[in-house]
Amino acid sequence: MTVAKFVLKRIVQIIITLMLVITVSYIMMYYSPGGFMNSNIMATVLAPLQGQNPVLYHKIMEQFESRYGLNLPLWRQVLKYIWHELTFNFGNSMQNPSLKISDQLKQSLPISSLLALGSVLLSVIIGVPLGIIAALKRNTWIDYVVSSISLAGQAIPAFVLAVIMVLLFGVVFQGILPVTGWGTWKDVILPVICLAAGNIGVVARYMRGSLIETLRLDYIRTAKAKGVKYWPMVFKHGVKNSLTAMITVIGPQFAFTVMGTIWVEQIFAIPGLGQVMQSAFTSFDYPLAITSVFLLGSMIMVINLLVDIVYALIDPRVKL
Amino acid sequence: MASSAVIKKSDAVVKKRTFHRSPFYQGWKRFKNHKLAVIGMVWVVLFLIAGIIGPYVAPYDYRSGDFLAINQGPSWQHIFGTDNVGHDMFSQILYSVRSALIIAFGATVVSFVIGIILGLWAGLRGGIADMIIMRAVDFMMTLPGFLFALILVILLGRGYTSLILAIGIPGWAGYARLIRSLVLGMRDGEMVEAARALGASQAHIARRYMLPNVIGSMGVALAFGIPGDLTQIAGLSIFGMGLQPPIPSFGNMIAQASDNILGFPWLLYFPAGIFALTLLAFLFVADGLQEAFSPKGGN
């Protein structure tokens, strides 16, 4: 299969998956008890009105429903959402009716993407050398230390690390790095470290396993027999070949990191996609919630597609 | 992959005949050599005990705050200190252990039951059912389960049962895929074929040959599932969509503590520390089980 055909097929798959995601999540939200008008913010305003002036109340509700298409039959609402999301016409949110969702996302999406990509990058930069060391010093104390650390990084979720970081840099080492807010380059450091910790573990473990397996292969034995020195053998023949397999972990890791991002943003008070999602979900803001789910899903799937393409390009053994 | 696993596993069965040692005994012996896993096991057992007897030994009720003693540091009355409405943190943690265990185990069981039914169905029936189920698995695996959990929480609410379902339902795909691959590897495996040729009944084959060989892999998958679910519960709380606040949970405590961390850092030490250690312990146990019981784990 040619690359173009493969990419086309995958894009069609991604679109179908996104349509399914929008449908499933919209139907679930549609049937959820409560709605935006019953959520905490609106209820305080509207509940008294319902008793005092029922006519006005119904008028407001009607206007609200027709504005967001809530008076249409469910299947038409779903189709409307699918069409609007896929054409990137996100409309307005319910919380800020005057603000376009696309404007709101223009600020938050780059922040979350920066955090996610930065942490994946950092985890590769640190995880790969750790994995190589562990593989070469297999079954020695170095290997055990690296394995335990990477297991610990994997076990402790990003939000727990984040609160520990806030404690460390907010209380113990006050003033070195900022622990809340967003603005300067310094604000990026702590969240990225928290997000990368889990991935470092995964990358290191995977690299270790992959390198050990590669070093057992026949061509390594041949290289050894031919008299290739140890380090060139390890790096040129071993690491280079096990690195290509590493690329496949990045896809799932990215998905994992994106979810970590929305947690870490809560702790560090970073105005990213996580904050947008949180306010959307807790106040039943359907357009915003669906849009954030759509964006997260498409981000993850597009990265997965890119990973597959890169993998096929650099490893001639892989066929698309 | 699967077939090589079968061959190695069948070796284990032959050994069992000759040495009269069950695979469980051998696995347990390997598990015991894994020091971190044993330490993790001790912690997990302590955690389980705390979850079972916690509410009976907790010195204070989780609902009643002592307004005269808010935001206190650790002392003899309140060994872990008190929070901003005077809740005793030690009691809060004991109750949280229970709520965390109920939801994590419940959710893992829900995922596992759905996974086992769909996995068996896909593996045994094949054909169109297999294709549809595997498509659904792919769909679930592309997106993080947490995303589905969030939407399910909106639909179901924030009680115990709803959280068990919200975290459990999206988690089935991994189990289904594992069980399907085990079934496929087993159904056409030499060992089962040989047993069938010797005239063994279907029930005998299932009990004697299939179950012992799949139970290790499934146990490992379950052991990895529980810490994952624990993380998701706490993650939902961080997001403001976990257990409804009067019920204590690790996520709620961590989220609350991070709000006033600069003034009262001890509110964080114990919940975050115990939570992190627990996850670590579960993962060490799971890792040990994997090395002890998975086909590749032999020394």
Coordinates of C-alpha atoms in Angstrom, one line a residue:
Chain A
M1 CA 0.0 0.0 0.0
T2 CA 1.3 3.4 -0.8
V3 CA 1.8 6.0 1.8
A4 CA -0.9 8.2 0.4
K5 CA -3.5 5.5 0.4
F6 CA -2.6 4.5 4.0
V7 CA -2.9 8.1 5.2
L8 CA -6.2 8.5 3.4
K9 CA -7.6 5.3 4.9
R10 CA -6.4 6.4 8.4
I11 CA -7.9 9.8 8.0
V12 CA -11.3 8.3 7.1
Q13 CA -11.0 6.0 10.2
I14 CA -10.2 9.0 12.4
I15 CA -13.2 10.9 11.1
I16 CA -15.5 7.9 11.7
T17 CA -14.1 7.5 15.2
L18 CA -14.6 11.1 16.0
M19 CA -18.2 11.0 14.7
L20 CA -18.8 8.0 17.0
V21 CA -17.2 9.9 19.9
I22 CA -19.3 12.9 19.4
T23 CA -22.5 10.8 19.1
V24 CA -21.8 8.7 22.2
S25 CA -20.8 11.7 24.3
Y26 CA -23.6 13.9 23.1
I27 CA -26.3 11.2 23.7
M28 CA -24.9 10.6 27.2
M29 CA -24.9 14.3 28.1
Y30 CA -28.4 14.6 26.6
Y31 CA -29.8 12.0 28.9
S32 CA -27.9 13.2 31.9
P33 CA -29.9 14.6 34.8
G34 CA -29.7 18.3 35.0
G35 CA -28.5 20.6 32.3
F36 CA -26.9 23.9 31.9
M37 CA -30.0 25.8 33.1
N38 CA -30.2 23.6 36.2
S39 CA -26.5 23.9 37.1
N40 CA -25.4 25.8 40.1
I41 CA -24.7 29.1 38.3
M42 CA -27.9 29.4 36.5
A43 CA -30.2 27.9 39.1
T44 CA -29.6 30.7 41.5
V45 CA -30.7 33.2 38.9
L46 CA -33.5 31.3 37.3
A47 CA -35.2 29.5 40.3
P48 CA -36.7 32.6 41.8
L49 CA -37.8 33.8 38.4
Q50 CA -39.7 30.7 37.8
G51 CA -42.0 31.5 40.7
Q52 CA -42.3 35.2 40.2
N53 CA -42.7 35.5 36.5
P54 CA -43.4 32.2 34.8
V55 CA -44.1 33.7 31.5
L56 CA -40.7 35.4 31.3
Y57 CA -39.1 32.2 32.6
H58 CA -40.6 30.1 29.8
K59 CA -39.6 32.7 27.3
I60 CA -36.0 32.7 28.5
M61 CA -35.9 28.9 28.4
E62 CA -37.4 28.8 25.0
Q63 CA -35.0 31.3 23.6
F64 CA -32.1 29.4 25.2
E65 CA -33.2 26.1 23.8
S66 CA -33.7 27.4 20.3
R67 CA -30.4 29.2 20.4
Y68 CA -28.5 26.0 21.2
G69 CA -30.8 23.8 19.2
L70 CA -32.0 21.9 22.2
N71 CA -35.6 21.9 21.0
L72 CA -34.7 19.8 17.9
P73 CA -35.1 16.0 17.9
L74 CA -32.1 14.3 19.4
W75 CA -30.8 12.8 16.1
R76 CA -30.8 16.3 14.5
Q77 CA -28.9 17.7 17.4
V78 CA -26.3 14.9 17.1
L79 CA -26.0 15.5 13.4
K80 CA -25.7 19.2 13.9
Y81 CA -22.9 18.7 16.4
I82 CA -21.1 16.2 14.2
W83 CA -21.2 18.6 11.2
H84 CA -20.2 21.7 13.3
E85 CA -17.3 20.0 15.0
L86 CA -15.9 18.4 11.8
T87 CA -16.0 21.7 10.0
F88 CA -14.3 23.4 13.1
N89 CA -17.3 25.6 13.5
F90 CA -17.6 25.3 17.3
G91 CA -20.1 28.1 17.9
N92 CA -20.5 29.8 21.3
S93 CA -20.3 28.3 24.7
M94 CA -23.2 28.4 27.1
Q95 CA -21.2 30.0 30.0
N96 CA -20.0 32.9 27.9
P97 CA -22.5 33.3 25.1
S98 CA -20.7 36.3 23.7
L99 CA -17.4 34.5 23.4
K100 CA -16.7 32.2 20.6
I101 CA -15.3 28.8 21.6
S102 CA -12.6 29.0 19.0
D103 CA -11.4 32.2 20.6
Q104 CA -11.4 30.6 24.0
L105 CA -9.4 27.7 22.7
K106 CA -6.9 29.9 20.9
Q107 CA -5.5 30.7 24.3
S108 CA -5.8 27.3 26.0
L109 CA -5.0 24.8 23.4
P110 CA -1.4 25.9 22.7
I111 CA -0.7 25.8 26.4
S112 CA -1.9 22.2 26.8
S113 CA -0.1 21.1 23.6
L114 CA 3.1 22.7 24.7
L115 CA 2.9 20.9 28.0
A116 CA 2.1 17.5 26.4
L117 CA 4.7 17.7 23.7
G118 CA 7.3 19.1 26.0
S119 CA 6.9 16.3 28.5
V120 CA 6.9 13.6 25.8
L121 CA 10.2 15.1 24.5
L122 CA 11.7 15.3 28.0
S123 CA 10.7 11.7 28.7
V124 CA 12.5 10.5 25.6
I125 CA 15.6 12.6 26.3
I126 CA 15.9 11.1 29.9
G127 CA 14.2 7.8 29.4
V128 CA 16.3 6.5 26.5
P129 CA 19.7 6.9 28.2
L130 CA 18.3 5.4 31.4
G131 CA 17.0 2.4 29.5
I132 CA 20.3 1.9 27.7
I133 CA 22.2 2.0 31.0
A134 CA 19.8 -0.5 32.6
A135 CA 20.1 -2.8 29.6
L136 CA 23.8 -2.8 29.5
K137 CA 24.2 -3.2 33.3
R138 CA 21.5 -5.8 33.3
N139 CA 20.8 -7.5 36.7
T140 CA 23.2 -5.3 38.6
W141 CA 22.2 -2.8 41.2
I142 CA 22.1 0.0 38.6
D143 CA 19.5 -1.9 36.7
Y144 CA 17.4 -2.4 39.8
V145 CA 17.6 1.2 40.8
V146 CA 16.6 2.4 37.3
S147 CA 13.8 -0.2 37.2
S148 CA 12.5 0.8 40.6
I149 CA 12.6 4.5 39.8
S150 CA 10.8 4.0 36.5
L151 CA 8.2 1.9 38.2
A152 CA 7.7 4.6 40.8
G153 CA 7.4 7.2 38.2
Q154 CA 4.8 5.1 36.5
A155 CA 2.9 4.3 39.6
I156 CA 2.6 7.8 41.0
P157 CA 0.1 9.8 39.0
A158 CA 1.0 13.3 37.7
F159 CA -1.3 15.1 40.0
V160 CA 0.3 13.6 43.1
L161 CA 3.7 14.6 41.8
A162 CA 2.3 18.0 41.0
V163 CA 1.1 18.6 44.6
I164 CA 4.5 17.4 45.9
M165 CA 6.2 19.9 43.6
V166 CA 4.0 22.7 44.8
L167 CA 4.9 21.7 48.3
L168 CA 8.6 21.6 47.5
F169 CA 8.9 24.8 45.5
G170 CA 6.1 26.7 47.3
V171 CA 7.2 25.9 50.9
V172 CA 10.6 24.4 51.1
F173 CA 12.6 26.0 48.3
Q174 CA 10.5 29.1 48.0
G175 CA 11.0 31.5 45.1
I176 CA 13.2 29.3 42.8
L177 CA 10.4 28.3 40.4
P178 CA 6.8 29.6 40.3
V179 CA 4.2 27.1 41.4
T180 CA 1.0 28.7 40.0
G181 CA 0.0 30.6 37.0
W182 CA 1.2 30.9 33.5
G183 CA 3.2 33.5 31.6
T184 CA 6.9 33.1 31.7
W185 CA 9.1 30.2 30.5
K186 CA 9.7 29.3 34.2
D187 CA 6.0 28.3 34.5
V188 CA 6.5 25.5 32.1
I189 CA 9.3 23.6 34.0
L190 CA 7.4 22.1 36.9
P191 CA 4.3 20.9 35.0
V192 CA 6.4 19.3 32.3
I193 CA 8.6 17.5 34.9
C194 CA 5.5 16.1 36.6
L195 CA 4.0 15.0 33.3
A196 CA 7.2 13.5 32.1
A197 CA 7.9 11.4 35.2
G198 CA 5.5 8.6 34.3
N199 CA 6.6 8.6 30.7
I200 CA 10.3 8.4 31.6
G201 CA 9.6 5.2 33.4
V202 CA 7.7 3.7 30.5
V203 CA 10.3 4.8 28.0
A204 CA 13.2 3.5 30.1
R205 CA 11.5 0.1 30.7
Y206 CA 10.7 -0.2 27.0
M207 CA 14.1 0.8 25.9
R208 CA 15.7 -1.6 28.3
G209 CA 13.6 -4.5 27.0
S210 CA 14.0 -3.6 23.4
L211 CA 17.8 -3.2 23.7
I212 CA 18.2 -6.5 25.5
E213 CA 16.2 -8.2 22.9
T214 CA 18.2 -6.5 20.0
L215 CA 21.5 -7.4 21.5
R216 CA 20.6 -11.1 21.5
L217 CA 19.9 -11.1 17.8
D218 CA 22.2 -13.0 15.3
Y219 CA 23.6 -9.9 13.5
I220 CA 24.9 -8.6 16.8
R221 CA 26.7 -11.9 17.3
T222 CA 28.1 -11.6 13.8
A223 CA 29.3 -8.1 14.5
K224 CA 31.0 -9.3 17.6
A225 CA 32.6 -12.1 15.7
K226 CA 33.8 -9.7 13.1
G227 CA 35.6 -7.8 15.8
V228 CA 33.4 -4.7 16.1
K229 CA 34.3 -2.9 19.3
Y230 CA 31.9 -2.9 22.2
W231 CA 30.6 0.7 22.1
P232 CA 30.2 1.0 18.3
M233 CA 28.4 -2.4 18.4
V234 CA 26.1 -1.2 21.2
F235 CA 25.3 2.2 19.7
K236 CA 25.5 1.7 15.9
H237 CA 24.0 -1.8 15.8
G238 CA 22.0 -2.1 19.0
V239 CA 20.6 1.2 20.1
K240 CA 19.9 2.5 16.6
N241 CA 17.7 -0.5 15.8
S242 CA 15.9 -0.6 19.1
L243 CA 15.2 3.1 18.9
T244 CA 13.0 2.7 16.0
A245 CA 10.7 0.5 18.0
M246 CA 10.6 3.2 20.7
I247 CA 8.6 5.4 18.4
T248 CA 5.6 3.2 18.8
V249 CA 5.4 3.9 22.5
I250 CA 5.1 7.6 21.9
G251 CA 1.6 7.3 20.5
P252 CA 0.0 5.8 23.6
Q253 CA 2.3 7.9 25.8
F254 CA 1.0 11.0 24.2
A255 CA -2.6 10.0 25.0
F256 CA -1.7 9.3 28.5
T257 CA 0.1 12.6 28.9
V258 CA -2.8 14.6 27.4
M259 CA -5.0 13.2 30.2
G260 CA -2.3 14.0 32.7
T261 CA -2.2 17.6 31.4
I262 CA -5.7 18.3 32.3
W263 CA -5.0 17.1 35.9
V264 CA -1.8 19.0 36.3
E265 CA -3.4 22.2 35.0
Q266 CA -5.8 22.0 37.9
I267 CA -3.1 21.9 40.4
F268 CA -0.8 24.5 38.9
A269 CA -3.7 26.8 38.0
I270 CA -2.6 26.9 34.3
P271 CA -5.3 28.2 32.0
G272 CA -5.1 25.3 29.5
L273 CA -7.6 22.9 28.0
G274 CA -8.0 21.1 31.3
Q275 CA -9.4 24.2 32.9
V276 CA -11.7 24.8 30.0
M277 CA -12.8 21.2 30.2
Q278 CA -13.4 21.3 33.9
S279 CA -15.6 24.3 33.7
A280 CA -17.5 22.8 30.7
F281 CA -18.1 19.5 32.4
T282 CA -19.0 20.7 35.8
S283 CA -21.6 23.2 34.5
F284 CA -23.0 21.0 31.7
D285 CA -21.9 23.4 29.0
Y286 CA -22.5 21.0 26.1
P287 CA -20.9 22.8 23.2
L288 CA -17.8 23.5 25.1
A289 CA -17.6 19.9 26.5
I290 CA -18.2 18.3 23.2
T291 CA -15.6 20.5 21.5
S292 CA -13.0 19.8 24.1
V293 CA -13.6 16.0 23.9
F294 CA -13.4 16.4 20.1
L295 CA -10.2 18.3 20.2
L296 CA -8.5 15.9 22.7
G297 CA -9.6 12.9 20.6
S298 CA -8.4 14.3 17.3
M299 CA -5.1 15.4 18.9
I300 CA -4.4 11.9 20.1
M301 CA -5.4 10.2 16.9
V302 CA -3.5 12.6 14.7
I303 CA -0.3 12.1 16.8
N304 CA -0.9 8.3 16.5
L305 CA -1.1 8.6 12.8
L306 CA 2.1 10.8 12.6
V307 CA 3.9 8.2 14.8
D308 CA 2.9 5.4 12.4
I309 CA 4.0 7.4 9.4
V310 CA 7.4 8.3 10.9
Y311 CA 7.9 4.7 12.0
A312 CA 7.3 3.4 8.5
L313 CA 9.6 6.1 7.0
I314 CA 12.6 5.3 9.2
D315 CA 12.3 1.6 9.6
P316 CA 12.3 -0.1 6.2
R317 CA 11.1 -3.4 7.8
V318 CA 7.7 -1.8 8.6
K319 CA 5.1 -1.8 5.8
L320 CA 2.2 0.6 6.0
Chain B
M1 CA 3.4 -14.9 20.3
A2 CA 0.4 -16.6 21.8
S3 CA 1.4 -20.0 20.5
S4 CA 4.9 -19.8 22.0
A5 CA 3.2 -18.9 25.3
V6 CA 1.2 -22.0 25.1
I7 CA 4.2 -24.2 24.4
K8 CA 6.0 -22.8 27.4
K9 CA 3.0 -23.1 29.6
S10 CA 2.5 -26.7 28.5
D11 CA 6.1 -27.4 29.6
A12 CA 5.0 -26.1 33.0
V13 CA 2.1 -28.6 33.0
V14 CA 4.5 -31.5 32.2
K15 CA 6.7 -30.4 35.1
K16 CA 3.7 -30.4 37.3
R17 CA 3.1 -34.1 36.5
T18 CA 6.7 -35.1 37.2
F19 CA 7.5 -33.0 40.2
H20 CA 4.0 -32.8 41.7
R21 CA 4.2 -29.0 42.0
S22 CA 1.4 -26.8 40.9
P23 CA 2.1 -23.8 38.7
F24 CA 0.8 -21.7 41.7
Y25 CA 3.4 -23.1 44.0
Q26 CA 6.2 -22.4 41.5
G27 CA 4.8 -18.9 40.9
W28 CA 4.6 -18.3 44.6
K29 CA 8.2 -19.3 45.0
R30 CA 9.3 -16.9 42.3
F31 CA 7.1 -14.2 43.8
K32 CA 8.7 -14.6 47.2
N33 CA 12.2 -13.9 45.7
H34 CA 11.0 -10.6 44.4
K35 CA 11.7 -8.4 47.5
L36 CA 9.9 -5.3 46.4
A37 CA 6.8 -7.3 45.5
V38 CA 6.7 -8.9 48.9
I39 CA 7.1 -5.4 50.6
G40 CA 4.3 -4.2 48.3
M41 CA 2.2 -7.2 49.3
V42 CA 2.6 -6.3 53.0
W43 CA 1.5 -2.7 52.3
V44 CA -1.4 -3.9 50.2
V45 CA -2.6 -6.2 53.0
L46 CA -2.3 -3.4 55.6
F47 CA -4.3 -1.2 53.2
L48 CA -7.0 -3.9 52.8
I49 CA -7.2 -4.3 56.6
A50 CA -7.4 -0.6 57.1
G51 CA -10.2 -0.5 54.5
I52 CA -12.2 -3.3 56.3
I53 CA -11.8 -2.3 59.9
G54 CA -11.1 1.4 59.3
P55 CA -14.5 2.9 60.1
Y56 CA -14.7 0.9 63.3
V57 CA -11.4 2.0 64.7
A58 CA -11.4 5.6 63.4
P59 CA -11.2 7.9 66.4
Y60 CA -13.6 10.5 64.9
D61 CA -16.6 10.4 62.5
Y62 CA -15.8 11.7 59.0
R63 CA -18.9 13.9 59.0
S64 CA -18.3 15.8 62.3
G65 CA -15.7 18.5 62.2
D66 CA -14.4 20.1 65.4
F67 CA -14.7 23.8 64.7
L68 CA -12.5 24.7 67.6
A69 CA -9.6 22.7 66.2
I70 CA -9.3 23.6 62.5
N71 CA -6.1 23.5 60.4
Q72 CA -4.1 22.0 63.3
G73 CA -0.8 20.3 62.8
P74 CA -0.2 16.7 63.9
S75 CA -0.7 16.2 67.7
W76 CA -1.7 13.5 70.1
Q77 CA -5.4 14.2 69.7
H78 CA -5.2 14.4 65.9
I79 CA -2.2 12.4 64.8
F80 CA -2.4 13.5 61.2
G81 CA -3.7 17.0 62.0
T82 CA -7.1 18.5 61.1
D83 CA -8.3 20.2 57.9
N84 CA -10.0 23.5 57.3
V85 CA -13.3 22.5 58.9
G86 CA -11.8 20.5 61.8
H87 CA -12.0 17.0 60.3
D88 CA -9.5 14.6 61.9
M89 CA -7.2 13.7 59.0
F90 CA -6.4 10.2 60.3
S91 CA -10.1 9.3 60.4
Q92 CA -10.6 10.9 57.0
I93 CA -7.8 8.7 55.6
L94 CA -9.2 5.5 57.1
Y95 CA -12.6 6.2 55.5
S96 CA -10.9 7.2 52.3
V97 CA -9.1 3.8 52.2
R98 CA -12.5 2.1 52.3
S99 CA -14.1 4.3 49.6
A100 CA -11.1 3.9 47.4
L101 CA -11.1 0.2 47.8
I102 CA -14.8 -0.2 47.2
I103 CA -14.7 1.8 44.0
A104 CA -11.4 0.4 42.7
F105 CA -12.3 -3.2 43.3
G106 CA -15.9 -2.6 42.0
A107 CA -14.7 -0.9 38.9
T108 CA -12.1 -3.5 38.2
V109 CA -14.7 -6.3 38.6
V110 CA -17.1 -4.4 36.2
S111 CA -14.4 -4.0 33.6
F112 CA -13.3 -7.6 34.0
V113 CA -16.8 -9.1 33.8
I114 CA -17.6 -7.1 30.6
G115 CA -14.2 -7.9 29.2
I116 CA -14.5 -11.6 29.9
I117 CA -17.9 -11.9 28.4
L118 CA -17.0 -10.0 25.2
G119 CA -13.6 -11.6 25.0
L120 CA -14.9 -15.1 25.3
W121 CA -17.7 -14.3 22.8
A122 CA -15.2 -12.9 20.3
G123 CA -12.7 -15.7 20.8
L124 CA -15.1 -18.6 20.7
R125 CA -17.7 -17.5 18.1
G126 CA -15.3 -15.7 15.7
G127 CA -16.7 -14.4 12.5
I128 CA -18.8 -11.2 12.5
A129 CA -19.1 -11.1 16.3
D130 CA -15.3 -11.2 16.6
M131 CA -14.9 -8.5 14.1
I132 CA -17.5 -6.1 15.7
I133 CA -16.1 -6.7 19.2
M134 CA -12.5 -6.1 18.1
R135 CA -13.5 -2.9 16.3
A136 CA -15.1 -1.7 19.5
V137 CA -11.9 -2.6 21.4
D138 CA -9.9 -0.6 18.9
F139 CA -12.3 2.3 19.4
M140 CA -12.0 2.2 23.2
M141 CA -8.2 1.8 23.0
T142 CA -7.7 4.9 20.9
L143 CA -9.0 7.3 23.5
P144 CA -8.1 7.5 27.1
G145 CA -10.6 5.7 29.4
F146 CA -10.7 8.8 31.6
L147 CA -12.4 10.8 28.9
F148 CA -15.2 8.2 28.8
A149 CA -15.3 8.1 32.6
L150 CA -15.8 11.9 32.7
I151 CA -18.8 11.7 30.4
L152 CA -20.2 8.7 32.3
V153 CA -20.0 10.6 35.5
I154 CA -22.1 13.4 34.0
L155 CA -24.7 10.9 33.0
L156 CA -24.7 8.7 36.1
G157 CA -23.8 11.1 39.0
R158 CA -21.3 11.0 41.7
G159 CA -22.3 8.2 44.1
Y160 CA -20.5 4.9 44.8
T161 CA -22.4 2.8 42.2
S162 CA -22.2 5.5 39.5
L163 CA -18.4 5.9 40.0
I164 CA -17.9 2.1 39.9
L165 CA -19.8 2.0 36.6
A166 CA -18.2 5.2 35.2
I167 CA -14.7 3.9 35.8
G168 CA -15.5 0.2 35.2
I169 CA -17.4 0.4 31.9
P170 CA -14.7 2.1 29.8
G171 CA -12.0 -0.3 31.1
W172 CA -13.3 -3.5 29.4
A173 CA -11.3 -3.3 26.2
G174 CA -7.9 -4.4 27.5
Y175 CA -9.4 -7.4 29.3
A176 CA -11.5 -8.4 26.3
R177 CA -8.4 -8.3 24.0
L178 CA -6.3 -10.3 26.5
I179 CA -9.0 -13.0 27.0
R180 CA -9.7 -13.3 23.3
S181 CA -6.0 -13.9 22.6
L182 CA -5.8 -16.4 25.4
V183 CA -8.8 -18.3 24.1
L184 CA -7.5 -18.3 20.5
G185 CA -4.1 -19.5 21.6
M186 CA -5.6 -22.1 23.8
R187 CA -8.4 -23.4 21.5
D188 CA -6.0 -24.4 18.7
G189 CA -3.1 -25.3 21.1
E190 CA -1.4 -28.7 21.1
M191 CA -2.1 -29.3 24.7
V192 CA -5.9 -29.1 24.3
E193 CA -5.7 -31.0 21.1
A194 CA -3.8 -33.8 22.8
A195 CA -6.3 -33.9 25.7
R196 CA -9.1 -34.0 23.3
A197 CA -7.5 -36.9 21.4
L198 CA -7.2 -38.8 24.7
G199 CA -10.9 -38.4 25.1
A200 CA -11.1 -35.8 27.8
S201 CA -14.4 -34.1 28.2
Q202 CA -14.9 -30.4 27.4
A203 CA -15.4 -29.5 31.1
H204 CA -12.3 -31.5 32.0
I205 CA -10.2 -29.7 29.4
A206 CA -11.5 -26.3 30.5
R207 CA -10.9 -27.0 34.2
R208 CA -7.7 -29.0 34.0
Y209 CA -5.8 -27.3 31.1
M210 CA -7.4 -24.0 30.2
L211 CA -8.1 -22.4 33.5
P212 CA -4.7 -22.9 35.2
N213 CA -3.0 -21.5 32.1
V214 CA -5.1 -18.4 31.8
I215 CA -5.6 -17.6 35.5
G216 CA -2.0 -16.3 35.8
S217 CA -2.3 -13.9 33.0
M218 CA -5.7 -12.7 34.1
G219 CA -4.5 -12.3 37.7
V220 CA -1.6 -10.1 36.4
A221 CA -4.0 -8.0 34.3
L222 CA -6.3 -7.5 37.3
A223 CA -3.4 -6.6 39.5
F224 CA -2.4 -3.9 37.1
G225 CA -6.0 -2.8 36.7
I226 CA -6.5 -1.9 40.4
P227 CA -3.9 0.8 40.7
G228 CA -5.0 2.2 37.4
D229 CA -8.6 2.5 38.7
L230 CA -7.4 4.0 42.0
T231 CA -5.6 6.7 39.9
Q232 CA -8.8 7.4 37.9
I233 CA -10.9 7.8 41.0
A234 CA -8.5 10.4 42.4
G235 CA -8.2 12.0 39.0
L236 CA -11.9 12.5 38.9
S237 CA -11.9 14.1 42.3
I238 CA -9.1 16.5 41.2
F239 CA -11.3 17.4 38.3
G240 CA -14.1 18.1 40.7
M241 CA -16.2 15.1 39.6
G242 CA -15.3 12.4 42.0
L243 CA -17.1 11.2 45.1
Q244 CA -19.5 13.8 46.5
P245 CA -17.4 15.7 49.1
P246 CA -18.8 14.7 52.5
I247 CA -17.6 11.2 51.8
P248 CA -13.8 11.3 52.2
S249 CA -11.6 10.3 49.3
F250 CA -7.9 10.6 48.5
G251 CA -8.6 12.7 45.5
N252 CA -10.7 15.2 47.4
M253 CA -8.2 15.5 50.2
I254 CA -5.3 16.0 47.7
A255 CA -7.4 18.6 45.8
Q256 CA -8.3 20.4 49.0
A257 CA -4.9 20.4 50.4
S258 CA -3.4 21.7 47.2
D259 CA -5.6 24.8 47.6
N260 CA -4.1 25.8 50.9
I261 CA -0.8 24.1 50.6
L262 CA 1.2 27.2 51.5
G263 CA -0.4 27.6 54.9
F264 CA -1.0 24.0 56.0
P265 CA 1.3 21.6 54.2
W266 CA 0.7 18.7 56.6
L267 CA -2.8 18.3 55.1
L268 CA -0.9 17.0 52.1
Y269 CA 1.8 14.9 53.5
F270 CA -0.4 12.1 54.7
P271 CA -3.1 11.8 52.0
A272 CA -0.7 12.3 49.1
G273 CA 2.1 10.2 50.8
I274 CA -0.2 7.2 51.6
F275 CA -1.9 7.4 48.3
A276 CA 1.4 7.4 46.4
L277 CA 2.8 4.5 48.5
T278 CA -0.3 2.5 47.9
L279 CA -0.2 2.9 44.2
L280 CA 3.5 2.0 44.3
A281 CA 2.7 -1.1 46.4
F282 CA 0.0 -2.3 44.1
L283 CA 2.3 -1.8 41.1
F284 CA 5.2 -3.7 42.8
V285 CA 2.8 -6.6 43.5
A286 CA 1.5 -6.6 40.0
D287 CA 5.1 -6.5 38.6
G288 CA 6.0 -9.4 40.9
L289 CA 3.0 -11.4 39.8
Q290 CA 3.9 -10.7 36.2
E291 CA 7.4 -12.0 36.7
A292 CA 6.2 -15.0 38.7
F293 CA 3.2 -16.1 36.6
S294 CA 3.6 -14.7 33.1
P295 CA 5.0 -17.2 30.5
K296 CA 8.1 -15.1 30.0
G297 CA 8.8 -14.7 33.7
G298 CA 10.8 -17.9 34.4
N299 CA 14.4 -17.5 35.4

